[in-house]
Coordinates of C-alpha atoms in Angstrom, one line a residue:
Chain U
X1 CA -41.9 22.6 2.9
X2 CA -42.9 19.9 5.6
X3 CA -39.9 18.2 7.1
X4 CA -39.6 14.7 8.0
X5 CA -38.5 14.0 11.8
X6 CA -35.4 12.3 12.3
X7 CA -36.6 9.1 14.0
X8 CA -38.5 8.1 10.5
X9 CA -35.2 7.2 9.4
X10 CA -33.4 5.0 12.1
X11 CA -33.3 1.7 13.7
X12 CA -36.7 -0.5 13.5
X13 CA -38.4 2.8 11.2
X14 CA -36.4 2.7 7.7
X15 CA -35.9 -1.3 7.8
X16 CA -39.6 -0.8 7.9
X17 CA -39.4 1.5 4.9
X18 CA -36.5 -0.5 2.9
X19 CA -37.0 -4.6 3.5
X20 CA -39.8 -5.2 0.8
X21 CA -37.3 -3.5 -2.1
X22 CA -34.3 -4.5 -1.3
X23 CA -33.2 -7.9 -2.7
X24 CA -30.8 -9.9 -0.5
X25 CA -29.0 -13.7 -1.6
X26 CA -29.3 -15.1 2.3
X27 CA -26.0 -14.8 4.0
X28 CA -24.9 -15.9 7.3
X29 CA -24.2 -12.0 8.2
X30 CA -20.6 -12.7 10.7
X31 CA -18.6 -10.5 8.1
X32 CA -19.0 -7.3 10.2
X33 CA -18.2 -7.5 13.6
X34 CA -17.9 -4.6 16.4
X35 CA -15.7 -4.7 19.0
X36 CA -17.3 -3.8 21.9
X37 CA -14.1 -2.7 24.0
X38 CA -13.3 0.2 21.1
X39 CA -16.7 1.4 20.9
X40 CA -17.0 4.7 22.0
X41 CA -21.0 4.4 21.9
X42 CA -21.2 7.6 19.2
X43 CA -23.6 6.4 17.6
X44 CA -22.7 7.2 14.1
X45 CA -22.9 3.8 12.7
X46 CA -26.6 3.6 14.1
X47 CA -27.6 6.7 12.6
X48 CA -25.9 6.4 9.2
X49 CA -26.0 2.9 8.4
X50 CA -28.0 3.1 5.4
X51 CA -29.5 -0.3 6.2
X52 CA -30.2 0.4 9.6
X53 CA -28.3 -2.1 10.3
X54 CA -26.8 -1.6 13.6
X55 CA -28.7 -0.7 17.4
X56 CA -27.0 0.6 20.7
X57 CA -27.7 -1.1 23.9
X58 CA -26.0 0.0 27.2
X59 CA -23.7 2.6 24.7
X60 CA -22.6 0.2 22.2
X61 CA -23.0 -0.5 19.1
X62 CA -24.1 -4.0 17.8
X63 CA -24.4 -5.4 14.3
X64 CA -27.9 -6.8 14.8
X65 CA -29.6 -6.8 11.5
X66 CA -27.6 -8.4 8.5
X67 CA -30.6 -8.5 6.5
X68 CA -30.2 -5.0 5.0
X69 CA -27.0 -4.4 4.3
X70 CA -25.5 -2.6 1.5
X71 CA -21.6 -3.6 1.8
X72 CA -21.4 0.2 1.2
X73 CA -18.8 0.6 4.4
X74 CA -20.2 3.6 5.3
X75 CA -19.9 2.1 9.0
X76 CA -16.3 1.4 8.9
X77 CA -15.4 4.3 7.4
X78 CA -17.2 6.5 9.8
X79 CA -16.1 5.0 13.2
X80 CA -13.7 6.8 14.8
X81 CA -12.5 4.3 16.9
X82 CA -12.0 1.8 14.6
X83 CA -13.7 -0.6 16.5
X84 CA -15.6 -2.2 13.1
X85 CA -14.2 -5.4 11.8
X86 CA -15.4 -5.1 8.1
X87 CA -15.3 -7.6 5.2
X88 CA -17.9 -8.6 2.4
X89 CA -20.0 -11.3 2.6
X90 CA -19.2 -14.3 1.2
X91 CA -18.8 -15.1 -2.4
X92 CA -22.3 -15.3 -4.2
X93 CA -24.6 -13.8 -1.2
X94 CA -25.8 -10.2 0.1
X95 CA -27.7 -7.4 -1.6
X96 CA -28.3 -7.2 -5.2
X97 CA -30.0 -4.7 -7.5
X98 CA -33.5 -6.0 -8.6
X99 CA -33.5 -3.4 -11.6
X100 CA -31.3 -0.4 -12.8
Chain Z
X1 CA -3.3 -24.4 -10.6
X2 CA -3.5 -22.8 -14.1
X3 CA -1.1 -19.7 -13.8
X4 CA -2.4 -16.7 -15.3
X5 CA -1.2 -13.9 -16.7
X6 CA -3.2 -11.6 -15.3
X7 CA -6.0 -12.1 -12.6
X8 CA -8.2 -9.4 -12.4
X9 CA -10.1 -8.6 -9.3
X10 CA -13.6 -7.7 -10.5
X11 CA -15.4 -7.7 -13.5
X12 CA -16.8 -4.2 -13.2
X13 CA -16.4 -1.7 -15.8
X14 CA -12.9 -1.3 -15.5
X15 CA -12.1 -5.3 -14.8
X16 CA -13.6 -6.7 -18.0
X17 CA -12.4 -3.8 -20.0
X18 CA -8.8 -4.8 -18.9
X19 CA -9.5 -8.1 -20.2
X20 CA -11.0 -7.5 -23.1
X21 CA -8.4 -5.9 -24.3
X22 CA -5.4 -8.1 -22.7
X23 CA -6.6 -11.1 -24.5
X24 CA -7.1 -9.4 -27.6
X25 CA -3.2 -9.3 -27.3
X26 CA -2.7 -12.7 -26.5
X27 CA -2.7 -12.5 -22.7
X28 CA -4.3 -15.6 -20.5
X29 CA -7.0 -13.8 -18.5
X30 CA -8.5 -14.9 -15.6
X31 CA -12.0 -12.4 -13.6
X32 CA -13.0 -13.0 -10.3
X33 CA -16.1 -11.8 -9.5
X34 CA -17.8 -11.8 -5.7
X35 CA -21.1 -11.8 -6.8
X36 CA -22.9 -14.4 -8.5
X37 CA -23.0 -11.7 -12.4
X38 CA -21.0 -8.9 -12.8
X39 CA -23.1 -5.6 -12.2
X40 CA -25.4 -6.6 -9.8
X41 CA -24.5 -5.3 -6.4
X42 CA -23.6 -1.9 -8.2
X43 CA -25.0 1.8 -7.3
X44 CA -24.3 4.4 -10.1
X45 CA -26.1 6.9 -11.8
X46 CA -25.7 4.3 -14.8
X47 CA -24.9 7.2 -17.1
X48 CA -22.4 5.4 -19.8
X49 CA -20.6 7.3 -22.2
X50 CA -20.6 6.2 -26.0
X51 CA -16.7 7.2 -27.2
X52 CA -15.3 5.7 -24.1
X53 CA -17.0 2.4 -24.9
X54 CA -15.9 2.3 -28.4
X55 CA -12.3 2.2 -27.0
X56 CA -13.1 -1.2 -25.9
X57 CA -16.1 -1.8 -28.4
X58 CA -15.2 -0.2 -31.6
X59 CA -18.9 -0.6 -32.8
X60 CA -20.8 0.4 -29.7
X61 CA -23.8 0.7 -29.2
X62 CA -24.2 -2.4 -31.5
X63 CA -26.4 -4.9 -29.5
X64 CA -25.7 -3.1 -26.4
X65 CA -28.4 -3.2 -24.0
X66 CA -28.9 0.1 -23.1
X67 CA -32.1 1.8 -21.7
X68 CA -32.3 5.6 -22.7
X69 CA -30.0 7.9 -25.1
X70 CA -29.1 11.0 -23.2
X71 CA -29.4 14.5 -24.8
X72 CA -28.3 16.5 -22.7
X73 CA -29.2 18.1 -18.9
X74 CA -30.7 20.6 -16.7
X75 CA -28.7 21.8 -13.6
X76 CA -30.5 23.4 -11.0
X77 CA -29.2 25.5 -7.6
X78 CA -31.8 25.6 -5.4
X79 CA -31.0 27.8 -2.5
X80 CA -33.0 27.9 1.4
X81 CA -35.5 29.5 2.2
X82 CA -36.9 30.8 -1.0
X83 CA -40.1 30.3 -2.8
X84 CA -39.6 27.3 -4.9
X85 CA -43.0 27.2 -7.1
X86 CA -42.1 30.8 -8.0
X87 CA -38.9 29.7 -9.5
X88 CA -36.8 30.5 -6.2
X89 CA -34.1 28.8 -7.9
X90 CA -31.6 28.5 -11.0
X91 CA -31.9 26.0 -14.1
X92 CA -29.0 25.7 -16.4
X93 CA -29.3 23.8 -19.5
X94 CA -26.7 22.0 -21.0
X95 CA -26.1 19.2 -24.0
X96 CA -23.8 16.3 -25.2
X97 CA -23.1 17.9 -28.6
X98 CA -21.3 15.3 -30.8
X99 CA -20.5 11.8 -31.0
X100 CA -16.9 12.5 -30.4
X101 CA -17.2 14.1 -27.3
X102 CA -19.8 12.4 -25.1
X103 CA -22.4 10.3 -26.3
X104 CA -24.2 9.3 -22.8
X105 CA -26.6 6.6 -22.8
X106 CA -28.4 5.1 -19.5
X107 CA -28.2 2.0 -18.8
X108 CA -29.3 -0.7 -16.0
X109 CA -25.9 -1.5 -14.6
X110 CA -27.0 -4.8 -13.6
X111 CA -27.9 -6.0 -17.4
X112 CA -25.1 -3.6 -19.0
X113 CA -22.3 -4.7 -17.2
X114 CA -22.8 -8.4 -17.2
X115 CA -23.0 -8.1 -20.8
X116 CA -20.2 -5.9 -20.7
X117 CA -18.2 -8.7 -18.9
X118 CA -19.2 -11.3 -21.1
X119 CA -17.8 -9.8 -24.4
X120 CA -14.5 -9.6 -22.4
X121 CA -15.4 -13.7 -22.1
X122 CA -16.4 -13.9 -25.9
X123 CA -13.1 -12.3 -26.9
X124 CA -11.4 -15.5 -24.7
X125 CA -11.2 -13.9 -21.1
X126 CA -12.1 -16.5 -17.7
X127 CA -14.6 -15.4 -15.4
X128 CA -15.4 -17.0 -12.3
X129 CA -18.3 -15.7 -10.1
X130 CA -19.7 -15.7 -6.5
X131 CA -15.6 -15.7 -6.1
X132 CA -14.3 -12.8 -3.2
X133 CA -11.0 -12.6 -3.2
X134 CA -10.1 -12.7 1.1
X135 CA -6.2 -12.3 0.2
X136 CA -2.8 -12.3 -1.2
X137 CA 0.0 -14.6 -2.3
X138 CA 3.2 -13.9 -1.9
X139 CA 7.0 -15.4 -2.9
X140 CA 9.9 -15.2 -0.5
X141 CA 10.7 -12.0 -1.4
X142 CA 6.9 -10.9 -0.2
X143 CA 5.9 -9.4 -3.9
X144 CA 2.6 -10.1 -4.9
X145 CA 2.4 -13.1 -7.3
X146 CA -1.1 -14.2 -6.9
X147 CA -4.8 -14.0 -4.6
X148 CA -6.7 -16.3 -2.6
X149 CA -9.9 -16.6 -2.1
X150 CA -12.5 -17.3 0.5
X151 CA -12.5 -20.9 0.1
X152 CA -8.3 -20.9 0.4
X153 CA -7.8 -21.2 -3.4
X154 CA -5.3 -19.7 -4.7
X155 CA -4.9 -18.4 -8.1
X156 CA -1.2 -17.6 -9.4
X157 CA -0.7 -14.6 -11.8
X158 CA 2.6 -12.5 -13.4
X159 CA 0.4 -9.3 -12.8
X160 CA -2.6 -8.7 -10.7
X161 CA -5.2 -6.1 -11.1
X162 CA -6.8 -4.6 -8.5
X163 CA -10.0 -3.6 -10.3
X164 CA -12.2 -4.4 -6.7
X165 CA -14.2 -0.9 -5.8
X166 CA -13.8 1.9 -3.6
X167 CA -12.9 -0.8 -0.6
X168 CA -10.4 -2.2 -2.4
X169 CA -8.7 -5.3 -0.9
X170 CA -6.0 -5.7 -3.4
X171 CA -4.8 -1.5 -3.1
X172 CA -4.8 -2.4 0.6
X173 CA -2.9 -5.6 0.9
X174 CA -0.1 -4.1 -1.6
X175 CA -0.4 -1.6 0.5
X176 CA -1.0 1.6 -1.7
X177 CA -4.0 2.9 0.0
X178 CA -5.6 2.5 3.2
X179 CA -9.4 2.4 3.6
X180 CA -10.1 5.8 2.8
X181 CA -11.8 8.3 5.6
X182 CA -14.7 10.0 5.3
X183 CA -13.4 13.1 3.7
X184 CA -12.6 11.1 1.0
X185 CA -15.6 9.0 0.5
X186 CA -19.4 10.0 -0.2
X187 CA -22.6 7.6 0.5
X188 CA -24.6 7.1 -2.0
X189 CA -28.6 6.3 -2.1
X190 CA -30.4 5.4 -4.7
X191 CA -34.0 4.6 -5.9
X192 CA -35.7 2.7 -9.2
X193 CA -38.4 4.5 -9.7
X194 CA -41.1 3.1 -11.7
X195 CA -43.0 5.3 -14.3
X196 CA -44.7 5.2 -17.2
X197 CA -42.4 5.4 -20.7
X198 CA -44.9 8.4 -21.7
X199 CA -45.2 10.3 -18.8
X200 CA -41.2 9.9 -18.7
X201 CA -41.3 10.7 -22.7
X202 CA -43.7 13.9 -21.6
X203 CA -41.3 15.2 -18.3
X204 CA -37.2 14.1 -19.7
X205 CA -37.8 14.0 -23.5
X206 CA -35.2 16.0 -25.5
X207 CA -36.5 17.6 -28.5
X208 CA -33.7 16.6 -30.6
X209 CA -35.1 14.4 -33.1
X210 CA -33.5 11.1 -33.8
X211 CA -33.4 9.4 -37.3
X212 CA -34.7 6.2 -35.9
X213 CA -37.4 8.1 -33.7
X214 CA -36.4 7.0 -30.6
X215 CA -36.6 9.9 -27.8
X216 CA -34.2 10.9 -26.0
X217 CA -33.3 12.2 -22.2
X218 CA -31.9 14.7 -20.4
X219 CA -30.6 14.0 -17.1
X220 CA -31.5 16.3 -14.3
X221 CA -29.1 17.4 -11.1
X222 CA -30.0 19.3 -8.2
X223 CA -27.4 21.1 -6.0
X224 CA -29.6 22.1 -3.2
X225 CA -29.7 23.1 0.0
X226 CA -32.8 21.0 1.3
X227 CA -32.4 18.0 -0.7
X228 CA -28.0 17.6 0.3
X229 CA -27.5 20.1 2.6
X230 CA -25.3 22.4 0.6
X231 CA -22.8 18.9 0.8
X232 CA -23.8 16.9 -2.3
X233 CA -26.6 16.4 -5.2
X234 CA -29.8 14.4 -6.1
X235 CA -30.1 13.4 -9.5
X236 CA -32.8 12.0 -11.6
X237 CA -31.3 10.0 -14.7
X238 CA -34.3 8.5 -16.6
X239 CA -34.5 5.2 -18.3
X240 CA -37.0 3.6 -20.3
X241 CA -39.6 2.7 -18.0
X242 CA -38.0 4.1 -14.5
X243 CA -36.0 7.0 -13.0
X244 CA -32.9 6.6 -11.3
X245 CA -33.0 8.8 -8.4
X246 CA -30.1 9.5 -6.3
X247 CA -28.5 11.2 -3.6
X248 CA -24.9 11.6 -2.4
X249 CA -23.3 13.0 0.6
X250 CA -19.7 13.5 1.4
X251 CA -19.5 11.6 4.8
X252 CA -17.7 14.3 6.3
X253 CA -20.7 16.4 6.1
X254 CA -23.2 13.6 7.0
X255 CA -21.4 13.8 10.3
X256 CA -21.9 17.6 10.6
X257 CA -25.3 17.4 9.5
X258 CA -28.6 17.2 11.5
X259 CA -29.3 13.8 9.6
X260 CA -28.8 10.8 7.4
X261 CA -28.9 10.0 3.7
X262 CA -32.4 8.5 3.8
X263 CA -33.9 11.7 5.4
X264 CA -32.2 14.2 2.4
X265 CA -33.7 11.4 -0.4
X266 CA -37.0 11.9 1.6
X267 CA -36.9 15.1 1.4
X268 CA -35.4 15.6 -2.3
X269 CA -38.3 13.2 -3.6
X270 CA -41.2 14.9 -1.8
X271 CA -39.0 18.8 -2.7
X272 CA -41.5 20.8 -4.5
X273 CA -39.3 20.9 -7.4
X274 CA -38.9 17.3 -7.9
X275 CA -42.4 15.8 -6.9
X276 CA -44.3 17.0 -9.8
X277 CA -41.9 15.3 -11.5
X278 CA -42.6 11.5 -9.9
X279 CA -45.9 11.9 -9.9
X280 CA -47.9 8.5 -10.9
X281 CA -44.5 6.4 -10.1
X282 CA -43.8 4.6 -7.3
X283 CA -40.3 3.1 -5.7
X284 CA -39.0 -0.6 -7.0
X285 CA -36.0 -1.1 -5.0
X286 CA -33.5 0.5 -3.0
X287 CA -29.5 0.8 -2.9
X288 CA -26.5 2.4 -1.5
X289 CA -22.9 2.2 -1.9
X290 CA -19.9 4.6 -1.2
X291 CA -17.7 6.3 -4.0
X292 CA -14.7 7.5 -3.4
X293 CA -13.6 11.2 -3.7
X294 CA -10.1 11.2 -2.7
X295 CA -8.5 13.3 -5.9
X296 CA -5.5 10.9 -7.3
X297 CA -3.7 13.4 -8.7
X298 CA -3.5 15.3 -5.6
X299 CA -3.6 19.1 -4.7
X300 CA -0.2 20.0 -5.3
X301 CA 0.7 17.1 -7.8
X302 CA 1.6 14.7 -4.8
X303 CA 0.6 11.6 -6.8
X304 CA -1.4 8.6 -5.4
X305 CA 0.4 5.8 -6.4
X306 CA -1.8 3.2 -8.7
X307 CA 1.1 0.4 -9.0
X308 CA 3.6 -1.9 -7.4
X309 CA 5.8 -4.7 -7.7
X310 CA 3.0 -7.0 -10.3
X311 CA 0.1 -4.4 -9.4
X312 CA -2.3 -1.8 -11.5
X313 CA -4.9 -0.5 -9.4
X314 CA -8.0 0.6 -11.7
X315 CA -11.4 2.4 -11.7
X316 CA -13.0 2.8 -8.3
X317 CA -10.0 0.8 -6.6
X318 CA -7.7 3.8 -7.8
X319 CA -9.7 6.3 -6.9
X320 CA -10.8 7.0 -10.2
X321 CA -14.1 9.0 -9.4
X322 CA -14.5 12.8 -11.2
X323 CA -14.3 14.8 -8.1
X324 CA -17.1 17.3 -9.4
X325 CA -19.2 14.6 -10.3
X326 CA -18.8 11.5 -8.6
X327 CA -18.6 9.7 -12.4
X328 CA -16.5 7.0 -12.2
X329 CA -17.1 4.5 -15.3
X330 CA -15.5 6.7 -17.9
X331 CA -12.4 6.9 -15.9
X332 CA -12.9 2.8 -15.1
X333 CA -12.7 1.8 -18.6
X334 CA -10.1 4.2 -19.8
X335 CA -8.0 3.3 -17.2
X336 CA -8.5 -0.1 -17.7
X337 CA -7.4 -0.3 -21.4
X338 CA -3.7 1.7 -20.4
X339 CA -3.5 -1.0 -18.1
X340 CA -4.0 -3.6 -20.5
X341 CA -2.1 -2.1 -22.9
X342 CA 1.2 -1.4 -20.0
X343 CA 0.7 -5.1 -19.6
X344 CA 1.0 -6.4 -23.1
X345 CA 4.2 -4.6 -23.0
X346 CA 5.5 -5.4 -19.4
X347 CA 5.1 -9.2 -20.4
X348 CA 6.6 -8.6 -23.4
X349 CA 9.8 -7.5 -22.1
X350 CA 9.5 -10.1 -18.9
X351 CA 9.4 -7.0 -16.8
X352 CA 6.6 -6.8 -14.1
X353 CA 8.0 -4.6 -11.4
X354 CA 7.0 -1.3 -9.9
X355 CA 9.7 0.5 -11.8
X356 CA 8.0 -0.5 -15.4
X357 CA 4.1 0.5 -14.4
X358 CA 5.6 4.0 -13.2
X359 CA 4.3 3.9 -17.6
X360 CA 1.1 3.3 -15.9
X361 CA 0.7 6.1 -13.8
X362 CA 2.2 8.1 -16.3
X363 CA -0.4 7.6 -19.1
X364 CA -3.1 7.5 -17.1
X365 CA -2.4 11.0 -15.9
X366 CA -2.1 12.3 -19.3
X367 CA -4.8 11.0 -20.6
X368 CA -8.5 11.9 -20.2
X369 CA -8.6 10.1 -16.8
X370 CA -6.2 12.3 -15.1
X371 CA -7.6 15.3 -17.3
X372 CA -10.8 14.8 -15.7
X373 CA -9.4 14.1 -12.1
X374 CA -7.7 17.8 -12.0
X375 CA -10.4 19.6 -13.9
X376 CA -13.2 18.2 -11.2
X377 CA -11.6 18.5 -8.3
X378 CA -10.4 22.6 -9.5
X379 CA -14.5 23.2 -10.1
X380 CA -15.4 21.1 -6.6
X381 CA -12.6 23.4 -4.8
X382 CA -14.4 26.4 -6.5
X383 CA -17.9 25.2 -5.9
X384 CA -16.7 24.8 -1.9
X385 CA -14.5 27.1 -1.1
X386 CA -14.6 30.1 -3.5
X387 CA -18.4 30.5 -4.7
X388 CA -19.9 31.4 -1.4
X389 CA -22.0 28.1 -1.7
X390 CA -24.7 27.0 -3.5
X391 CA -27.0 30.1 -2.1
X392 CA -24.9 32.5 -4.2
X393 CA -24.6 30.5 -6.5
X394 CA -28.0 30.1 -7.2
X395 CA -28.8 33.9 -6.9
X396 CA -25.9 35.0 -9.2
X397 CA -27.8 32.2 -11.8
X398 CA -31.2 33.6 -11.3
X399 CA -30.3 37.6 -11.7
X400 CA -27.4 36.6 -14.4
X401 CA -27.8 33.5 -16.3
X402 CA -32.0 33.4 -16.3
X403 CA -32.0 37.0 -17.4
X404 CA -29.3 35.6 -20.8
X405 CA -31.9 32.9 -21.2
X406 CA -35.1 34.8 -21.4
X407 CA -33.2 37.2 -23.9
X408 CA -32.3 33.6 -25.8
X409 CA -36.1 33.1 -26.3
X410 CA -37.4 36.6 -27.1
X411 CA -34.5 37.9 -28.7
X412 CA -37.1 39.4 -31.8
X413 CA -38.0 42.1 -29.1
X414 CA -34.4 42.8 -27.4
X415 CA -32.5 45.7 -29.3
X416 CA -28.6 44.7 -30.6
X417 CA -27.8 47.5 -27.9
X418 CA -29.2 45.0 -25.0
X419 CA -27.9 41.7 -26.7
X420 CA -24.6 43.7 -26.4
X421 CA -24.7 43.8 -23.0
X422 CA -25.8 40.7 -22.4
X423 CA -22.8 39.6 -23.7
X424 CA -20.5 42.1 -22.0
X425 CA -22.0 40.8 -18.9
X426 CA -21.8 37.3 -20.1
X427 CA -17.8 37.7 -20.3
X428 CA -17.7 39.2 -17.1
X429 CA -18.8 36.3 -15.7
X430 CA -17.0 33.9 -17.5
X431 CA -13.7 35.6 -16.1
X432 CA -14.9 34.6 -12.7
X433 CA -14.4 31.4 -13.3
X434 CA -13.6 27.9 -15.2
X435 CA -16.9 26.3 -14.1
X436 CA -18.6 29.6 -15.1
X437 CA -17.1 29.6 -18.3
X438 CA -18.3 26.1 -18.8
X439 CA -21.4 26.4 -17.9
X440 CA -22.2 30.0 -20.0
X441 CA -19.8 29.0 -22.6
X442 CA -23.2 27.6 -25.3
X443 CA -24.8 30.9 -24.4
X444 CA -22.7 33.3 -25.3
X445 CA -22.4 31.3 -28.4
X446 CA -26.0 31.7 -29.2
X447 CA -26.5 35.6 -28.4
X448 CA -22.7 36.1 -30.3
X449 CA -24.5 34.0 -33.5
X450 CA -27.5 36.0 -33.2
X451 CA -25.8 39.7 -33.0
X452 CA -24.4 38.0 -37.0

């Protein structure tokens, strides 16, 4: 079975693959915040953010791209440093379902 | 400000079943909801189950909006490195018998539950949407008597229920639960996948014939090494004119894994197994969410505690999720009716503190919520930890289990002597395990009927 490489999936590469089906309700995208002076530069939100949501520049993580986020806090939960400030978007904004 | 007696912090499943049954008894109801319906930021399977749903709707499905009726399922282990097209891998049927004791339908979570939610309103319930609650309010004492949201209203209540997902900001602010880690959560991914009603009819159909000619699905679950990494499952739940296909991951594992949950739902949907099986679809839209698989009950009946001082913690909030699984809306709504019903009483007697939901607790454990809680996370701890994985398991299927079903089909040709057997050896492995039993239980009832 052919195997997809890893890179398909991360950063610029899967918002590629997502934006045009995911359905988003514009919000301003200040709810999740890092702070820079706990990030240890892992990586893990970068990799797992199932948005792709996040990019590292100099070793640290930033929350660059709102636009695909799930509110699934699968960033918070996996930082080990607890450097991500985490709430939901405000009331009536961020990802819906367009079907099931 | 309009004091309620209960505000309930999301109109999920579990919210607006709360309320439809609190102002049935003659409680002043208010839902806040943060998104602009109820249902629409949601990531499920969207496998509902009919006799939990007649708890709150007595005559459900009655102008329910449902997509599919569910007949039952096929459960496959696929195991590394084998031969897939030459059926390197185990299928397990299994079905939703009666009425009484299932009765799954799919649904679109986004349609069902804001209809859902408005019955709850029909019956005399408030909901207000695009609403997230940001905090508490407190009296002197520092007990909970009411949230606030975004915008710095506040809305005053003699109970609060915390009925606000996996990230739950009510369970945190009373502080009975943290955020959970990721050994206790697992990301979820999921796809609408568009396909034709026939070709869906032609690939899912159950052959159970319904009197009003409808067809029926079955549901299809993969635990397999290439599509979660030995660490979660991919499903395929059909609808009427899609598939939902999904994928979840403890996050535990995601870490020790090579990669992340897109790459495993890339490589489930294109798995040899499942492409055939898409074929002529495409993808409509994309979600993911986390679910929570932190066991309530606990491992040695240490019990997470779902109440305080004017606080029920339900569904997803509570931790509510079938370890096994991942199901969570069964255990949403059930929970959410004790709740209502602990309410009515608490009210009655003008008692609201943590001492009088300790009822809470209580009945929810007993009941089919905690049932389920135990029983999952007992087959999850086998699954992990005892079976030798899903490779094992999927060989002790294919020599085992496939060699009971071929004898199911041709059983004409098979002597009693060798239906004997079978069922010696069917026993045998049914004392290896609860999740075995489960699963060869129907068979051995077949090949015991036919030795009659």
């Amino acid at each position: 079975m052919k195997k997809f490489p890893a890179e398909e999936f991360e950063g610029e590469k899967l918002r590629e693959k997502l934006k045009d089906l995911v359905e988003m309700i514009p919000t301003k995208g200040d709810n999740i915040k890092v702070n820079e002076d706990k990030c240890g530069g892992c990586r893990l939100c970068f990799k797992h953010c199932p948005g792709g949501c996040f990019e590292i520049i100099d070793g640290k993580a930033k929350y660059t791209y709102p636009e695909l986020c799930f509110e699934c806090g699968a960033c918070v939960i996996l930082c080990p440093t607890g450097a991500i400030d985490w709430n939901y978007p405000e009331g009536g904004t961020g990802v819906v379902l367009r079907y099931s | 400000m309009t004091k309620y007696n209960c505000v309930v912090v999301g109109a999920g499943p579990g919210g607006s079943a709360f309320s439809k049954i609190a102002v049935e008894n003659g409680l002043k109801v208010l839902m806040l909801e943060r998104a602009r319906n109820p249902g629409e930021k949601n990531t499920s399977g969207s496998t509902i189950w009919g006799n939990i749903a007649r708890k709150i709707h007595p005559d459900f499905p009655a102008d329910a909006p449902i997509e599919r009726r569910v007949d039952g399922g096929r459960l496959y282990f696929v195991p590394e490195g084998k031969d897939w097209e030459k059926g390197g891998y185990s299928l397990v049927g299994f079905s939703h018998p009666s009425k009484e004791i299932s009765d799954p339908f799919n649904v679109y979570r986004n349609v069902f539950d804001k209809w859902w939610a408005e019955q709850s309103v029909a019956a005399g319930a408030e909901l207000k949407t695009s609403t997230l609650v940001t905090g508490v309010v407190r009296d002197a004492n520092g007990k909970i008597i009411g949230v606030i949201d975004e915008k710095g209203e506040k809305y005053e209540a003699d109970i609060v229920i915390g009925a606000d997902g996996v990230l739950s900001i009510i369970g945190r602010m009373a502080g009975l639960r943290p955020m959970w880690g990721s050994h206790e959560n697992c990301l979820c991914c999921k796809i609408d996948w568009e396909l034709d009603e026939k070709l869906i009819d032609e690939r899912f159909g159950s052959s159970i014939e319904h009197d009003d000619g409808d067809i029926g699905v079955l549901l299809e679950i993969y635990f397999a090494q290439p599509m979660a990494g030995n660490a979660g499952y991919f499903w395929i739940f059909p609808d009427r004119g899609s598939l939902a296909l999904g994928l979840g991951i403890i996050m535990n594992d995601l870490i020790r894994l090579e990669h992340n949950i897109w790459w495993y739902m890339w490589n489930s949907i294109n798995h040899p197994i499942v492409k055939p099986k898409l074929k002529g679809g495409k993808p409509r839209s994309y979600i993911a969410h986390s679910i929570p698989l932190t066991n309530p009950v606990g491992p040695n009946g240490t019990l997470f505690k779902s109440y305080a001082d004017n606080i029920m913690l339900i569904g997803d909030a509570a931790g509510f999720v079938c370890p096994i699984d991942g199901a969570g809306w069964c255990g949403a709504v059930s929970a959410g009716k004790i709740a209502a019903e602990i309410a009515t009483k608490a009210l009655e007697k003008g008692d609201t503190s943590a001492e009088f939901f300790q009822r809470y607790q209580r009945k929810w454990i007993e009941s089919d919520v905690g049932k389920n809680l135990k029983m999952g996370k007992e087959m999850a701890d086998w699954l992990t930890h005892e079976s030798g994985g899903i490779n094992v398991l999927a060989d002790q299927f294919t020599r085992g289990l496939a060699s009971l079903m071929e004898h199911g089909t041709s059983h004409e040709e098979v002597g009693s002597s060798s239906i004997n057997r079978t069922i010696k050896y069917a026993q045998e492995w049914m004392a290896l395990s609860k999740p075995m039993r489960m699963l060869l239980g129907p068979y051995l009832q077949l090949f015991t009927s036919l030795m009659r």
